[in-house]
């Protein structure tokens, strides 16, 4: 392993791999590290991506099945069904394919390697209790909602929603994503996403309003069994954290943040893969331009991310704030409240 790099990327998920690929393709010496032993594992994701990521899905050979519509279930039991095309992926394969593309572009990727600190010139890394340092001209933090890079840069923790998910047998071919809006999932929602012979059945909730996610998830599982849609056996369990605080400061001295670490995840839907990929590619290019002498490249990156994601995230934050005032009150059972707080409905986009 080299000891001097142009760019150190922390996190080899979609954002980090995209940044590493772009920077390496521009001729930078890139090291990308990830604390996990295997990239993409464990999967902590419902594994749905929108159609604009079709190219990356194709290039990573990660497609499982297509989705054609979204079914949204309101507190009263009323249902809304509308076109909402997308792709269910093998998220581990998706992440691994992006990392392979980064490696093919010339990036060096090391797993089971933990970032411990950064002084603006050197980064401290650790693996199996062995520590060492590398010099890097620039740092990109792509290490998720609990970003240690962001902490090292002086940022406070992000507000998060916790998730819990089961993988269960899917007993019939299914091409919809099911969304359940209810006071049973305060601060979030529940979902059923089909993946060929199985489905991801899960929920997200704010721990300030719901301290036990297992009970409502088991109730949802029973409901789906009674519907005849899924089997009783739980094939896998997972969970994770989703940042819901909106965009953080993206540009720091000799450092940028991307994806979840940057707060680009949608605070209502929890969608983060598209923003991670887009911001990762943009950050890699911005670093290459900056190190080549373009002093405006980093601020241009921040401006582009705010232009592209800012309006949608700001609306989502307003909707979250409105919902926080009604959880566990009678208003949370009002379909009109939920319609104004979910992206499938026209009311969501009202001023």
Short mmCIF file of C-alpha atoms in Angstrom, two decimals:
data_model
loop_
_atom_site.label_atom_id
_atom_site.label_comp_id
_atom_site.label_asym_id
_atom_site.label_seq_id
_atom_site.Cartn_x
_atom_site.Cartn_y
_atom_site.Cartn_z
CA UNK A 1 0.00 0.00 0.00
CA UNK A 2 1.21 3.48 -0.86
CA UNK A 3 1.64 5.89 2.02
CA UNK A 4 0.93 9.08 0.06
CA UNK A 5 -2.37 9.66 -1.77
CA UNK A 6 -4.10 12.48 -3.54
CA UNK A 7 -7.44 11.43 -2.11
CA UNK A 8 -8.59 9.32 0.81
CA UNK A 9 -12.22 8.22 0.63
CA UNK A 10 -13.75 6.85 3.82
CA UNK A 11 -16.65 4.51 3.08
CA UNK A 12 -16.97 2.20 0.06
CA UNK A 13 -20.73 2.37 -0.32
CA UNK A 14 -22.32 3.95 -3.40
CA UNK A 15 -21.15 7.48 -2.62
CA UNK A 16 -17.60 6.55 -1.71
CA UNK A 17 -17.15 4.16 -4.63
CA UNK A 18 -18.51 6.76 -7.06
CA UNK A 19 -16.12 9.40 -5.72
CA UNK A 20 -13.16 7.00 -5.84
CA UNK A 21 -13.98 5.92 -9.39
CA UNK A 22 -14.28 9.45 -10.74
CA UNK A 23 -11.15 10.73 -9.03
CA UNK A 24 -9.06 7.72 -10.06
CA UNK A 25 -10.27 8.01 -13.64
CA UNK A 26 -9.00 11.59 -13.59
CA UNK A 27 -5.54 10.34 -12.67
CA UNK A 28 -5.55 10.85 -8.90
CA UNK A 29 -3.94 8.33 -6.58
CA UNK A 30 -6.94 7.21 -4.51
CA UNK A 31 -7.29 5.08 -1.40
CA UNK A 32 -10.83 4.08 -0.40
CA UNK A 33 -11.28 2.37 2.97
CA UNK A 34 -14.30 0.69 4.51
CA UNK A 35 -14.69 -0.66 8.02
CA UNK A 36 -16.72 -3.69 6.88
CA UNK A 37 -15.01 -6.97 6.04
CA UNK A 38 -17.04 -7.30 2.84
CA UNK A 39 -18.35 -4.35 0.86
CA UNK A 40 -22.13 -4.09 0.93
CA UNK A 41 -22.56 -6.56 3.79
CA UNK A 42 -24.66 -6.53 5.86
CA UNK A 43 -27.40 -4.99 3.75
CA UNK A 44 -29.21 -2.25 5.69
CA UNK A 45 -31.58 -1.14 2.99
CA UNK A 46 -35.02 -1.85 1.50
CA UNK A 47 -33.20 -2.20 -1.88
CA UNK A 48 -35.43 -0.04 -4.08
CA UNK A 49 -33.91 2.45 -6.53
CA UNK A 50 -35.62 4.77 -9.02
CA UNK A 51 -35.29 4.45 -12.78
CA UNK A 52 -32.60 7.17 -13.14
CA UNK A 53 -30.13 4.67 -11.62
CA UNK A 54 -30.86 2.12 -14.37
CA UNK A 55 -27.37 2.56 -15.83
CA UNK A 56 -25.65 1.78 -12.53
CA UNK A 57 -28.00 -1.16 -11.94
CA UNK A 58 -27.14 -2.54 -15.37
CA UNK A 59 -23.40 -2.00 -14.94
CA UNK A 60 -23.37 -3.72 -11.53
CA UNK A 61 -25.63 -6.62 -12.64
CA UNK A 62 -27.72 -6.02 -9.50
CA UNK A 63 -31.29 -5.99 -10.84
CA UNK A 64 -33.69 -8.38 -9.06
CA UNK A 65 -37.04 -7.24 -10.44
CA UNK A 66 -38.91 -4.22 -11.74
CA UNK A 67 -41.53 -2.34 -9.75
CA UNK A 68 -44.39 -0.64 -11.56
CA UNK A 69 -46.55 1.03 -8.91
CA UNK A 70 -46.83 2.25 -5.32
CA UNK A 71 -49.71 1.31 -3.05
CA UNK A 72 -50.08 3.72 -0.12
CA UNK A 73 -52.29 2.65 2.79
CA UNK A 74 -53.68 5.46 4.95
CA UNK A 75 -54.65 5.24 8.64
CA UNK A 76 -58.33 4.63 7.77
CA UNK A 77 -57.37 1.69 5.57
CA UNK A 78 -58.08 3.66 2.40
CA UNK A 79 -55.63 2.84 -0.37
CA UNK A 80 -54.04 4.89 -3.13
CA UNK A 81 -52.51 3.05 -6.09
CA UNK A 82 -50.51 4.86 -8.73
CA UNK A 83 -47.66 4.35 -11.17
CA UNK A 84 -44.26 4.54 -9.50
CA UNK A 85 -41.70 2.67 -11.60
CA UNK A 86 -38.41 1.55 -10.12
CA UNK A 87 -36.07 -1.37 -9.64
CA UNK A 88 -35.50 -3.76 -6.77
CA UNK A 89 -31.81 -4.54 -6.53
CA UNK A 90 -29.37 -6.81 -4.80
CA UNK A 91 -27.87 -4.02 -2.72
CA UNK A 92 -24.73 -5.95 -1.79
CA UNK A 93 -24.06 -6.68 -5.46
CA UNK A 94 -24.80 -3.03 -6.35
CA UNK A 95 -22.23 -1.75 -3.86
CA UNK A 96 -19.69 -4.37 -4.85
CA UNK A 97 -20.11 -3.57 -8.53
CA UNK A 98 -19.50 0.13 -7.93
CA UNK A 99 -16.40 -0.70 -5.89
CA UNK A 100 -15.15 -2.96 -8.69
CA UNK A 101 -15.58 -0.08 -11.13
CA UNK A 102 -13.55 2.17 -8.82
CA UNK A 103 -10.83 -0.43 -8.59
CA UNK A 104 -10.82 -0.83 -12.38
CA UNK A 105 -10.36 2.94 -12.68
CA UNK A 106 -7.23 2.68 -10.54
CA UNK A 107 -8.45 3.25 -6.99
CA UNK A 108 -6.99 1.18 -4.18
CA UNK A 109 -9.71 -0.26 -1.93
CA UNK A 110 -9.10 -1.70 1.52
CA UNK A 111 -11.84 -3.32 3.62
CA UNK A 112 -11.93 -3.99 7.37
CA UNK A 113 -10.09 -0.69 7.79
CA UNK A 114 -11.29 1.96 10.23
CA UNK A 115 -10.73 5.69 9.95
CA UNK A 116 -9.57 7.11 13.29
CA UNK A 117 -8.65 10.72 12.63
CA UNK A 118 -7.44 13.43 10.29
CA UNK A 119 -5.23 16.47 10.88
CA UNK A 120 -5.61 17.99 7.44
CA UNK A 121 -2.56 16.23 6.03
CA UNK A 122 -2.49 12.73 7.44
CA UNK A 123 -5.19 10.22 8.35
CA UNK A 124 -4.96 7.60 11.06
CA UNK A 125 -6.24 4.16 10.03
CA UNK A 126 -6.63 0.91 11.95
CA UNK A 127 -7.06 -2.75 11.07
CA UNK A 128 -7.14 -5.64 13.54
CA UNK A 129 -5.64 -3.47 16.25
CA UNK A 130 -2.78 -2.27 14.04
CA UNK A 131 -2.64 1.47 13.41
CA UNK A 132 -0.85 3.39 10.73
CA UNK A 133 -1.08 6.74 9.01
CA UNK A 134 -1.28 7.80 5.39
CA UNK A 135 -0.73 11.19 3.85
CA UNK A 136 -3.55 12.51 1.69
CA UNK A 137 -4.01 15.81 -0.07
CA UNK A 138 -7.77 15.57 0.31
CA UNK A 139 -10.45 13.65 2.22
CA UNK A 140 -13.98 12.60 1.24
CA UNK A 141 -16.35 11.37 3.94
CA UNK A 142 -18.80 8.81 2.57
CA UNK A 143 -19.21 6.83 5.76
CA UNK A 144 -22.93 6.97 6.37
CA UNK A 145 -25.32 8.50 8.90
CA UNK A 146 -22.93 8.11 11.84
CA UNK A 147 -20.00 9.54 9.88
CA UNK A 148 -16.75 9.52 11.81
CA UNK A 149 -15.29 11.83 9.18
CA UNK A 150 -18.00 14.40 9.90
CA UNK A 151 -17.25 14.05 13.61
CA UNK A 152 -13.55 14.57 12.94
CA UNK A 153 -14.46 17.70 10.99
CA UNK A 154 -16.33 19.06 14.01
CA UNK A 155 -19.95 18.40 13.02
CA UNK A 156 -22.54 17.30 15.60
CA UNK A 157 -24.50 14.01 15.20
CA UNK A 158 -27.38 13.99 12.74
CA UNK A 159 -30.98 13.35 13.82
CA UNK A 160 -31.89 9.84 12.70
CA UNK A 161 -34.75 7.41 12.29
CA UNK A 162 -34.14 3.78 13.22
CA UNK A 163 -35.25 0.96 10.94
CA UNK A 164 -35.98 -2.73 11.39
CA UNK A 165 -36.58 -5.14 8.51
CA UNK A 166 -37.39 -8.80 7.90
CA UNK A 167 -36.85 -10.72 4.70
CA UNK A 168 -39.77 -13.12 4.23
CA UNK A 169 -41.09 -15.50 1.59
CA UNK A 170 -43.26 -13.80 -1.03
CA UNK A 171 -46.04 -16.20 -1.94
CA UNK A 172 -47.18 -14.59 -5.18
CA UNK A 173 -45.51 -12.51 -7.90
CA UNK A 174 -45.81 -8.88 -6.89
CA UNK A 175 -44.82 -5.67 -8.69
CA UNK A 176 -45.92 -2.95 -6.24
CA UNK A 177 -44.18 -1.27 -3.37
CA UNK A 178 -46.56 -1.13 -0.40
CA UNK A 179 -46.34 1.82 1.96
CA UNK A 180 -48.18 1.92 5.30
CA UNK A 181 -48.79 5.32 6.91
CA UNK A 182 -49.85 5.10 10.54
CA UNK A 183 -49.32 6.38 14.04
CA UNK A 184 -47.95 2.88 14.70
CA UNK A 185 -44.79 4.05 12.91
CA UNK A 186 -44.25 7.57 14.28
CA UNK A 187 -41.55 9.51 12.52
CA UNK A 188 -41.53 7.06 9.63
CA UNK A 189 -43.62 4.46 7.83
CA UNK A 190 -43.73 0.75 7.10
CA UNK A 191 -43.11 -1.00 3.79
CA UNK A 192 -43.27 -4.18 1.79
CA UNK A 193 -40.89 -4.28 -1.17
CA UNK A 194 -40.93 -7.37 -3.42
CA UNK A 195 -37.67 -9.02 -4.50
CA UNK A 196 -38.56 -11.97 -6.68
CA UNK A 197 -39.28 -14.95 -4.38
CA UNK A 198 -38.90 -12.86 -1.21
CA UNK A 199 -39.96 -9.50 0.15
CA UNK A 200 -38.36 -6.90 2.39
CA UNK A 201 -40.89 -6.09 5.12
CA UNK A 202 -39.84 -3.31 7.42
CA UNK A 203 -40.47 -0.02 9.14
CA UNK A 204 -38.75 3.11 10.29
CA UNK A 205 -39.62 5.15 13.38
CA UNK A 206 -38.28 7.93 15.52
CA UNK A 207 -37.10 6.53 18.86
CA UNK A 208 -38.42 9.62 20.61
CA UNK A 209 -41.94 8.41 19.80
CA UNK A 210 -41.47 4.62 19.54
CA UNK A 211 -38.92 2.77 21.63
CA UNK A 212 -39.79 -0.72 20.40
CA UNK A 213 -39.79 -1.44 16.65
CA UNK A 214 -40.17 -5.19 17.00
CA UNK A 215 -43.79 -5.13 18.19
CA UNK A 216 -45.24 -3.12 15.27
CA UNK A 217 -43.12 -5.04 12.74
CA UNK A 218 -44.37 -8.38 14.05
CA UNK A 219 -47.95 -7.06 13.85
CA UNK A 220 -47.37 -5.99 10.25
CA UNK A 221 -45.88 -9.39 9.46
CA UNK A 222 -49.01 -11.08 10.80
CA UNK A 223 -51.22 -8.80 8.71
CA UNK A 224 -49.31 -9.67 5.55
CA UNK A 225 -49.60 -13.38 6.36
CA UNK A 226 -53.37 -13.02 6.81
CA UNK A 227 -53.45 -11.30 3.45
CA UNK A 228 -51.80 -14.39 1.99
CA UNK A 229 -48.93 -12.37 0.62
CA UNK A 230 -45.97 -13.57 2.69
CA UNK A 231 -44.89 -16.62 4.65
CA UNK A 232 -44.39 -16.95 8.37
CA UNK A 233 -40.68 -17.74 8.34
CA UNK A 234 -38.28 -14.86 8.84
CA UNK A 235 -35.38 -15.53 6.48
CA UNK A 236 -33.20 -12.60 7.54
CA UNK A 237 -33.23 -9.62 9.86
CA UNK A 238 -31.54 -6.27 9.48
CA UNK A 239 -31.87 -2.66 10.50
CA UNK A 240 -30.02 0.61 10.50
CA UNK A 241 -30.18 4.37 10.80
CA UNK A 242 -31.48 6.96 8.34
CA UNK A 243 -30.40 10.60 8.69
CA UNK A 244 -33.37 12.96 8.61
CA UNK A 245 -31.86 16.36 9.37
CA UNK A 246 -31.24 17.65 5.85
CA UNK A 247 -28.07 18.94 4.22
CA UNK A 248 -25.06 19.49 6.43
CA UNK A 249 -22.06 21.71 5.63
CA UNK A 250 -20.50 19.92 2.66
CA UNK A 251 -17.18 21.73 2.24
CA UNK A 252 -14.43 21.74 4.85
CA UNK A 253 -10.72 22.46 4.73
CA UNK A 254 -9.34 19.79 2.37
CA UNK A 255 -12.48 17.70 2.81
CA UNK A 256 -15.95 17.07 1.37
CA UNK A 257 -18.94 15.05 2.54
CA UNK A 258 -21.23 12.97 0.30
CA UNK A 259 -24.38 10.85 0.59
CA UNK A 260 -25.76 10.01 4.03
CA UNK A 261 -22.72 11.60 5.70
CA UNK A 262 -23.68 14.86 3.98
CA UNK A 263 -27.33 14.64 5.05
CA UNK A 264 -28.56 14.22 1.47
CA UNK A 265 -30.96 11.42 2.41
CA UNK A 266 -34.64 12.30 1.94
CA UNK A 267 -36.09 13.00 5.42
CA UNK A 268 -39.54 11.60 4.55
CA UNK A 269 -38.89 8.60 2.29
CA UNK A 270 -35.44 7.70 3.60
CA UNK A 271 -34.20 7.36 0.01
CA UNK A 272 -30.45 7.84 -0.07
CA UNK A 273 -28.89 5.74 -2.85
CA UNK A 274 -29.51 8.17 -5.74
CA UNK A 275 -28.15 11.14 -3.80
CA UNK A 276 -25.13 9.11 -2.70
CA UNK A 277 -24.26 8.11 -6.26
CA UNK A 278 -24.82 11.59 -7.68
CA UNK A 279 -22.92 13.38 -4.92
CA UNK A 280 -20.12 10.81 -5.05
CA UNK A 281 -19.49 11.27 -8.76
CA UNK A 282 -19.69 15.05 -8.34
CA UNK A 283 -17.33 15.07 -5.36
CA UNK A 284 -14.72 12.97 -7.15
CA UNK A 285 -14.75 15.38 -10.07
CA UNK A 286 -14.65 18.41 -7.76
CA UNK A 287 -11.61 17.09 -5.90
CA UNK A 288 -9.80 16.39 -9.17
CA UNK A 289 -10.56 19.91 -10.40
CA UNK A 290 -9.54 21.48 -7.10
CA UNK A 291 -6.22 19.64 -6.95
CA UNK A 292 -5.60 20.69 -10.56
CA UNK A 293 -5.90 24.33 -9.51
CA UNK A 294 -9.58 25.22 -9.76
CA UNK A 295 -10.16 27.11 -6.51
CA UNK A 296 -13.91 27.36 -7.15
CA UNK A 297 -14.47 23.62 -7.60
CA UNK A 298 -15.41 22.81 -4.01
CA UNK A 299 -17.94 25.61 -3.61
CA UNK A 300 -19.34 24.70 -7.02
CA UNK A 301 -19.87 21.17 -5.72
CA UNK A 302 -21.78 22.48 -2.71
CA UNK A 303 -23.87 24.82 -4.85
CA UNK A 304 -24.74 22.02 -7.26
CA UNK A 305 -25.83 19.71 -4.43
CA UNK A 306 -27.96 22.42 -2.86
CA UNK A 307 -29.51 23.26 -6.22
CA UNK A 308 -30.24 19.63 -7.02
CA UNK A 309 -31.42 18.37 -3.63
CA UNK A 310 -32.08 21.41 -1.48
CA UNK A 311 -35.70 22.24 -2.42
CA UNK A 312 -36.91 18.65 -2.02
CA UNK A 313 -35.10 18.22 1.30
CA UNK A 314 -36.40 21.53 2.64
CA UNK A 315 -39.98 20.53 1.82
CA UNK A 316 -39.45 17.15 3.46
CA UNK A 317 -38.10 18.80 6.60
CA UNK A 318 -41.20 21.01 6.81
CA UNK A 319 -43.41 17.93 6.48
CA UNK A 320 -41.45 16.14 9.20
CA UNK A 321 -41.83 19.12 11.51
CA UNK A 322 -45.59 19.15 10.93
CA UNK A 323 -45.86 15.44 11.68
CA UNK A 324 -43.82 15.71 14.87
CA UNK A 325 -46.55 17.91 16.30
CA UNK A 326 -49.26 15.26 15.81
CA UNK A 327 -47.72 11.87 16.57
CA UNK A 328 -49.74 10.04 19.22
CA UNK A 329 -52.60 12.52 18.95
CA UNK A 330 -55.98 12.06 17.18
CA UNK A 331 -54.65 14.08 14.24
CA UNK A 332 -52.23 11.26 13.40
CA UNK A 333 -55.21 9.09 12.46
CA UNK A 334 -56.49 11.69 9.98
CA UNK A 335 -55.96 10.61 6.37
CA UNK A 336 -55.66 14.24 5.33
CA UNK A 337 -52.64 14.72 7.59
CA UNK A 338 -50.90 11.70 6.15
CA UNK A 339 -51.75 12.67 2.57
CA UNK A 340 -50.03 16.01 3.13
CA UNK A 341 -46.94 14.20 4.43
CA UNK A 342 -46.31 11.51 1.83
CA UNK A 343 -44.78 11.96 -1.63
CA UNK A 344 -47.45 9.96 -3.49
CA UNK A 345 -50.09 12.62 -2.88
CA UNK A 346 -50.60 16.00 -4.49
CA UNK A 347 -51.14 17.54 -1.05
CA UNK A 348 -47.52 16.82 -0.19
CA UNK A 349 -46.35 19.29 -2.83
CA UNK A 350 -48.74 22.07 -1.84
CA UNK A 351 -47.10 25.19 -0.47
#
